PDB file of C-alpha atoms and ligand atoms in Angstrom:
ATOM      1  CA  MET A 117      23.289 161.857 -72.463  1.00  0.00           C
ATOM      2  CA  ASN A 118      19.690 161.050 -73.331  1.00  0.00           C
ATOM      3  CA  ILE A 119      19.269 158.256 -75.827  1.00  0.00           C
ATOM      4  CA  PRO A 120      16.000 157.040 -77.125  1.00  0.00           C
ATOM      5  CA  ILE A 121      15.549 153.110 -76.607  1.00  0.00           C
ATOM      6  CA  GLU A 122      13.443 150.942 -78.540  1.00  0.00           C
ATOM      7  CA  LEU A 123      13.226 147.514 -77.337  1.00  0.00           C
ATOM      8  CA  PRO A 124      11.881 145.167 -79.889  1.00  0.00           C
ATOM      9  CA  LEU A 125       8.551 143.385 -79.415  1.00  0.00           C
ATOM     10  CA  ASP A 126       7.883 139.921 -80.511  1.00  0.00           C
ATOM     11  CA  SER A 127       4.299 139.133 -82.510  1.00  0.00           C
ATOM     12  CA  ASP A 128       2.461 139.203 -78.863  1.00  0.00           C
ATOM     13  CA  GLY A 129       3.940 142.593 -77.933  1.00  0.00           C
ATOM     14  CA  PHE A 130       6.416 141.017 -75.455  1.00  0.00           C
ATOM     15  CA  VAL A 131       9.768 142.541 -74.627  1.00  0.00           C
ATOM     16  CA  ARG A 132      12.560 140.463 -73.400  1.00  0.00           C
ATOM     17  CA  ARG A 133      14.115 141.056 -70.168  1.00  0.00           C
ATOM     18  CA  ARG A 134      16.834 139.063 -67.562  1.00  0.00           C
ATOM     19  CA  CYS A 135      16.696 138.902 -64.037  1.00  0.00           C
ATOM     20  CA  SER A 136      19.884 140.034 -62.280  1.00  0.00           C
ATOM     21  CA  SER A 137      19.260 137.800 -59.565  1.00  0.00           C
ATOM     22  CA  CYS A 138      18.678 134.161 -61.415  1.00  0.00           C
ATOM     23  CA  GLU A 139      20.328 135.272 -64.819  1.00  0.00           C
ATOM     24  CA  ARG A 140      17.193 133.784 -66.082  1.00  0.00           C
ATOM     25  CA  ASP A 141      15.579 135.361 -69.228  1.00  0.00           C
ATOM     26  CA  PHE A 142      11.550 135.978 -69.367  1.00  0.00           C
ATOM     27  CA  LYS A 143       9.587 138.261 -71.119  1.00  0.00           C
ATOM     28  CA  TRP A 144       6.757 140.432 -70.051  1.00  0.00           C
ATOM     29  CA  HIS A 145       4.092 142.306 -72.154  1.00  0.00           C
ATOM     30  CA  GLU A 146       5.321 145.921 -72.937  1.00  0.00           C
ATOM     31  CA  GLY A 147       2.754 148.271 -71.672  1.00  0.00           C
ATOM     32  CA  PRO A 148      -0.788 147.081 -70.049  1.00  0.00           C
ATOM     33  CA  THR A 149      -2.217 144.216 -72.037  1.00  0.00           C
ATOM     34  CA  GLN A 150      -5.842 144.313 -73.381  1.00  0.00           C
ATOM     35  CA  GLY A 151      -7.344 142.648 -70.377  1.00  0.00           C
ATOM     36  CA  ALA A 152      -6.199 145.116 -67.722  1.00  0.00           C
ATOM     37  CA  PRO A 153      -8.501 147.100 -65.813  1.00  0.00           C
ATOM     38  CA  ALA A 154      -8.475 150.401 -66.706  1.00  0.00           C
ATOM     39  CA  ASP A 155      -8.482 151.511 -63.159  1.00  0.00           C
ATOM     40  CA  TYR A 156      -5.552 149.152 -62.165  1.00  0.00           C
ATOM     41  CA  THR A 157      -2.327 151.034 -60.325  1.00  0.00           C
ATOM     42  CA  TYR A 158       0.876 149.047 -61.605  1.00  0.00           C
ATOM     43  CA  PRO A 159       3.164 148.695 -58.759  1.00  0.00           C
ATOM     44  CA  ASN A 160       6.523 150.244 -59.010  1.00  0.00           C
ATOM     45  CA  VAL A 161       8.415 147.146 -59.077  1.00  0.00           C
ATOM     46  CA  HIS A 162       8.255 144.213 -61.033  1.00  0.00           C
ATOM     47  CA  TRP A 163       8.808 140.309 -59.507  1.00  0.00           C
ATOM     48  CA  CYS A 164      10.685 137.768 -61.579  1.00  0.00           C
ATOM     49  CA  PRO A 165       8.364 135.026 -62.733  1.00  0.00           C
ATOM     50  CA  LEU A 166      11.481 132.491 -62.140  1.00  0.00           C
ATOM     51  CA  CYS A 167      12.786 133.381 -59.245  1.00  0.00           C
ATOM     52  CA  GLY A 168      10.536 135.989 -57.291  1.00  0.00           C
ATOM     53  CA  ALA A 169      13.423 138.708 -56.977  1.00  0.00           C
ATOM     54  CA  SER A 170      11.811 142.053 -57.201  1.00  0.00           C
ATOM     55  CA  GLU A 171      13.187 145.192 -58.994  1.00  0.00           C
ATOM     56  CA  ALA A 172      11.957 148.525 -60.185  1.00  0.00           C
ATOM     57  CA  ILE A 173      10.259 148.427 -63.135  1.00  0.00           C
ATOM     58  CA  ASP A 174      13.058 150.750 -64.865  1.00  0.00           C
ATOM     59  CA  GLY A 175      15.952 148.642 -63.318  1.00  0.00           C
ATOM     60  CA  ALA A 176      18.683 146.172 -64.116  1.00  0.00           C
ATOM     61  CA  TRP A 177      16.520 144.175 -66.570  1.00  0.00           C
ATOM     62  CA  TRP A 178      18.489 144.574 -69.904  1.00  0.00           C
ATOM     63  CA  THR A 179      19.535 141.164 -71.519  1.00  0.00           C
ATOM     64  CA  ALA A 180      23.096 140.996 -72.160  1.00  0.00           C
ATOM     65  CA  GLU A 181      21.971 141.789 -75.864  1.00  0.00           C
ATOM     66  CA  GLN A 182      20.154 144.918 -74.916  1.00  0.00           C
ATOM     67  CA  LYS A 183      23.058 146.078 -72.985  1.00  0.00           C
ATOM     68  CA  GLU A 184      24.998 145.111 -75.997  1.00  0.00           C
ATOM     69  CA  TYR A 185      22.859 147.356 -78.264  1.00  0.00           C
ATOM     70  CA  ILE A 186      22.721 150.389 -76.017  1.00  0.00           C
ATOM     71  CA  GLN A 187      26.275 150.277 -75.679  1.00  0.00           C
ATOM     72  CA  LYS A 188      26.737 150.597 -79.458  1.00  0.00           C
ATOM     73  CA  LEU A 189      24.085 153.233 -79.362  1.00  0.00           C
ATOM     74  CA  VAL A 190      26.128 155.190 -77.168  1.00  0.00           C
ATOM     75  CA  GLU A 191      29.036 154.940 -79.102  1.00  0.00           C
ATOM     76  CA  ALA A 192      27.379 156.083 -81.981  1.00  0.00           C
ATOM     77  CA  GLN A 193      26.206 158.864 -80.613  1.00  0.00           C
ATOM     78  CA  ILE A 194      29.874 160.016 -80.116  1.00  0.00           C
ATOM     79  CA  PRO A 195      30.722 162.843 -82.155  1.00  0.00           C
ATOM     80  CA  GLY A 196      34.220 163.866 -83.754  1.00  0.00           C
ATOM     81  CA  LEU A 197      36.923 162.113 -85.330  1.00  0.00           C
ATOM     82  CA  VAL A 198      39.898 159.921 -84.061  1.00  0.00           C
ATOM     83  CA  ALA A 199      43.589 161.101 -85.171  1.00  0.00           C
ATOM     84  CA  VAL A 200      45.275 158.308 -86.737  1.00  0.00           C
ATOM     85  CA  GLU A 201      48.939 158.835 -87.022  1.00  0.00           C
ATOM     86  CA  PRO A 202      51.090 158.028 -89.728  1.00  0.00           C
ATOM     87  CA  ASP A 203      54.394 155.892 -88.473  1.00  0.00           C
ATOM     88  CA  GLY A 204      56.666 158.336 -90.110  1.00  0.00           C
ATOM     89  CA  THR A 205      59.434 156.165 -91.164  1.00  0.00           C
ATOM     90  CA  THR A 206      58.807 156.696 -94.920  1.00  0.00           C
ATOM     91  CA  ASN A 207      57.298 159.869 -95.067  1.00  0.00           C
ATOM     92  CA  LYS A 208      58.642 162.886 -92.577  1.00  0.00           C
ATOM     93  CA  ASN A 209      56.468 165.436 -94.074  1.00  0.00           C
ATOM     94  CA  ALA A 210      53.344 163.471 -93.614  1.00  0.00           C
ATOM     95  CA  ASN A 211      50.774 165.540 -91.824  1.00  0.00           C
ATOM     96  CA  SER A 212      48.257 163.552 -89.172  1.00  0.00           C
ATOM     97  CA  ARG A 213      45.535 162.044 -90.870  1.00  0.00           C
ATOM     98  CA  PHE A 214      41.719 162.263 -89.497  1.00  0.00           C
ATOM     99  CA  GLU A 215      39.626 159.584 -89.937  1.00  0.00           C
ATOM    100  CA  SER A 216      36.579 158.465 -88.789  1.00  0.00           C
ATOM    101  CA  PRO A 217      36.373 154.684 -87.634  1.00  0.00           C
ATOM    102  CA  SER A 218      33.625 152.513 -88.943  1.00  0.00           C
ATOM    103  CA  SER A 219      32.778 151.571 -85.393  1.00  0.00           C
ATOM    104  CA  ILE A 220      31.805 155.521 -84.669  1.00  0.00           C
ATOM    105  CA  GLY A 221      28.816 156.980 -86.199  1.00  0.00           C
ATOM    106  CA  THR A 222      26.943 153.664 -87.184  1.00  0.00           C
ATOM    107  CA  GLN A 223      24.167 152.825 -85.754  1.00  0.00           C
ATOM    108  CA  PRO A 224      23.788 149.500 -84.289  1.00  0.00           C
ATOM    109  CA  ALA A 225      21.793 146.705 -86.360  1.00  0.00           C
ATOM    110  CA  PRO A 226      18.172 146.688 -84.688  1.00  0.00           C
ATOM    111  CA  LEU A 227      17.632 144.368 -82.444  1.00  0.00           C
ATOM    112  CA  VAL A 228      15.115 141.630 -83.550  1.00  0.00           C
ATOM    113  CA  GLU A 229      12.708 139.882 -81.029  1.00  0.00           C
ATOM    114  CA  ARG A 230      11.723 136.162 -81.989  1.00  0.00           C
ATOM    115  CA  ASP A 231       8.665 134.417 -80.887  1.00  0.00           C
ATOM    116  CA  ASP A 232       9.921 131.639 -78.563  1.00  0.00           C
ATOM    117  CA  MET A 233       9.014 130.783 -74.672  1.00  0.00           C
ATOM    118  CA  GLN A 234       5.725 129.749 -73.445  1.00  0.00           C
ATOM    119  CA  MET A 235       3.009 132.144 -72.301  1.00  0.00           C
ATOM    120  CA  VAL A 236       1.994 131.513 -68.754  1.00  0.00           C
ATOM    121  CA  ALA A 237      -0.486 133.531 -66.406  1.00  0.00           C
ATOM    122  CA  PRO A 238      -0.946 133.693 -62.572  1.00  0.00           C
ATOM    123  CA  VAL A 239      -4.152 133.275 -61.356  1.00  0.00           C
ATOM    124  CA  CYS A 240      -3.984 136.289 -58.629  1.00  0.00           C
ATOM    125  CA  HIS A 241      -3.720 138.421 -62.283  1.00  0.00           C
ATOM    126  CA  PRO A 242      -5.025 136.364 -64.872  1.00  0.00           C
ATOM    127  CA  TRP A 243      -4.710 139.641 -67.713  1.00  0.00           C
ATOM    128  CA  GLU A 244      -0.795 139.893 -66.946  1.00  0.00           C
ATOM    129  CA  PRO A 245       0.828 137.020 -68.594  1.00  0.00           C
ATOM    130  CA  VAL A 246       4.454 136.664 -69.176  1.00  0.00           C
ATOM    131  CA  LYS A 247       6.675 134.208 -71.018  1.00  0.00           C
ATOM    132  CA  VAL A 248       8.874 132.122 -69.897  1.00  0.00           C
ATOM    133  CA  PRO A 249      11.676 129.504 -70.898  1.00  0.00           C
ATOM    134  CA  LEU A 250      10.322 126.177 -72.315  1.00  0.00           C
ATOM    135  CA  ASP A 251      12.643 124.241 -69.467  1.00  0.00           C
ATOM    136  CA  SER A 252      11.510 126.491 -66.655  1.00  0.00           C
ATOM    137  CA  SER A 253       8.980 124.876 -64.512  1.00  0.00           C
ATOM    138  CA  ALA A 254       6.603 126.041 -61.803  1.00  0.00           C
ATOM    139  CA  PRO A 255       5.800 127.370 -59.352  1.00  0.00           C
ATOM    140  CA  TYR A 256       6.200 131.105 -61.204  1.00  0.00           C
ATOM    141  CA  PHE A 257       6.017 134.363 -59.596  1.00  0.00           C
ATOM    142  CA  CYS A 258       3.610 137.018 -60.166  1.00  0.00           C
ATOM    143  CA  LEU A 259       4.922 140.083 -62.443  1.00  0.00           C
ATOM    144  CA  LEU A 260       2.723 142.406 -60.630  1.00  0.00           C
ATOM    145  CA  CYS A 261       2.401 141.043 -57.059  1.00  0.00           C
ATOM    146  CA  GLY A 262       5.012 138.417 -56.715  1.00  0.00           C
ATOM    147  CA  GLN A 263       2.602 135.650 -55.613  1.00  0.00           C
ATOM    148  CA  THR A 264       3.384 132.312 -56.388  1.00  0.00           C
ATOM    149  CA  TYR A 265       1.162 129.994 -58.851  1.00  0.00           C
ATOM    150  CA  SER A 266       1.445 126.706 -60.643  1.00  0.00           C
ATOM    151  CA  LEU A 267      -0.324 125.623 -63.787  1.00  0.00           C
TER     152      LEU A 267
HETATM  153 ZN1   ZN B 178      14.796 135.824 -61.274  1.00  0.00          ZN
HETATM  154 ZN1   ZN B 179      -0.713 138.529 -59.210  1.00  0.00          ZN
END
């Protein structure tokens, strides 16, 4: 099943991600930044800015909220009706009724990305900043090459 998933961006164009290694949230910029060199070839993986673990760019970077949203999207795609059986004790002639539960066929409310976290930029790839939690601290790891940096 191929369901288009649109994740919300904050006002700077960043999408929230979650590292499956350190289980902390951060944000990366969706698509190339304005300052990205036109000839830059992106790696196949991204490095978590918080712990330095690497993972395929299209890999397991989902936040709990995004997973839940995707799950609801999938459920909303399931066509068909669910049979509701009458209890039969008061009306033996009742036929099975078919009802569509409200949870099926209803698109989940779109996610909203709030403007939180602080933006930090690596020395090695300064045009690819990330947003990290306010309570995190250096050293951070470059999203594109994994090199550590301090602020
Ligand atoms: Zn991490
Ligand atoms: Zn770098």
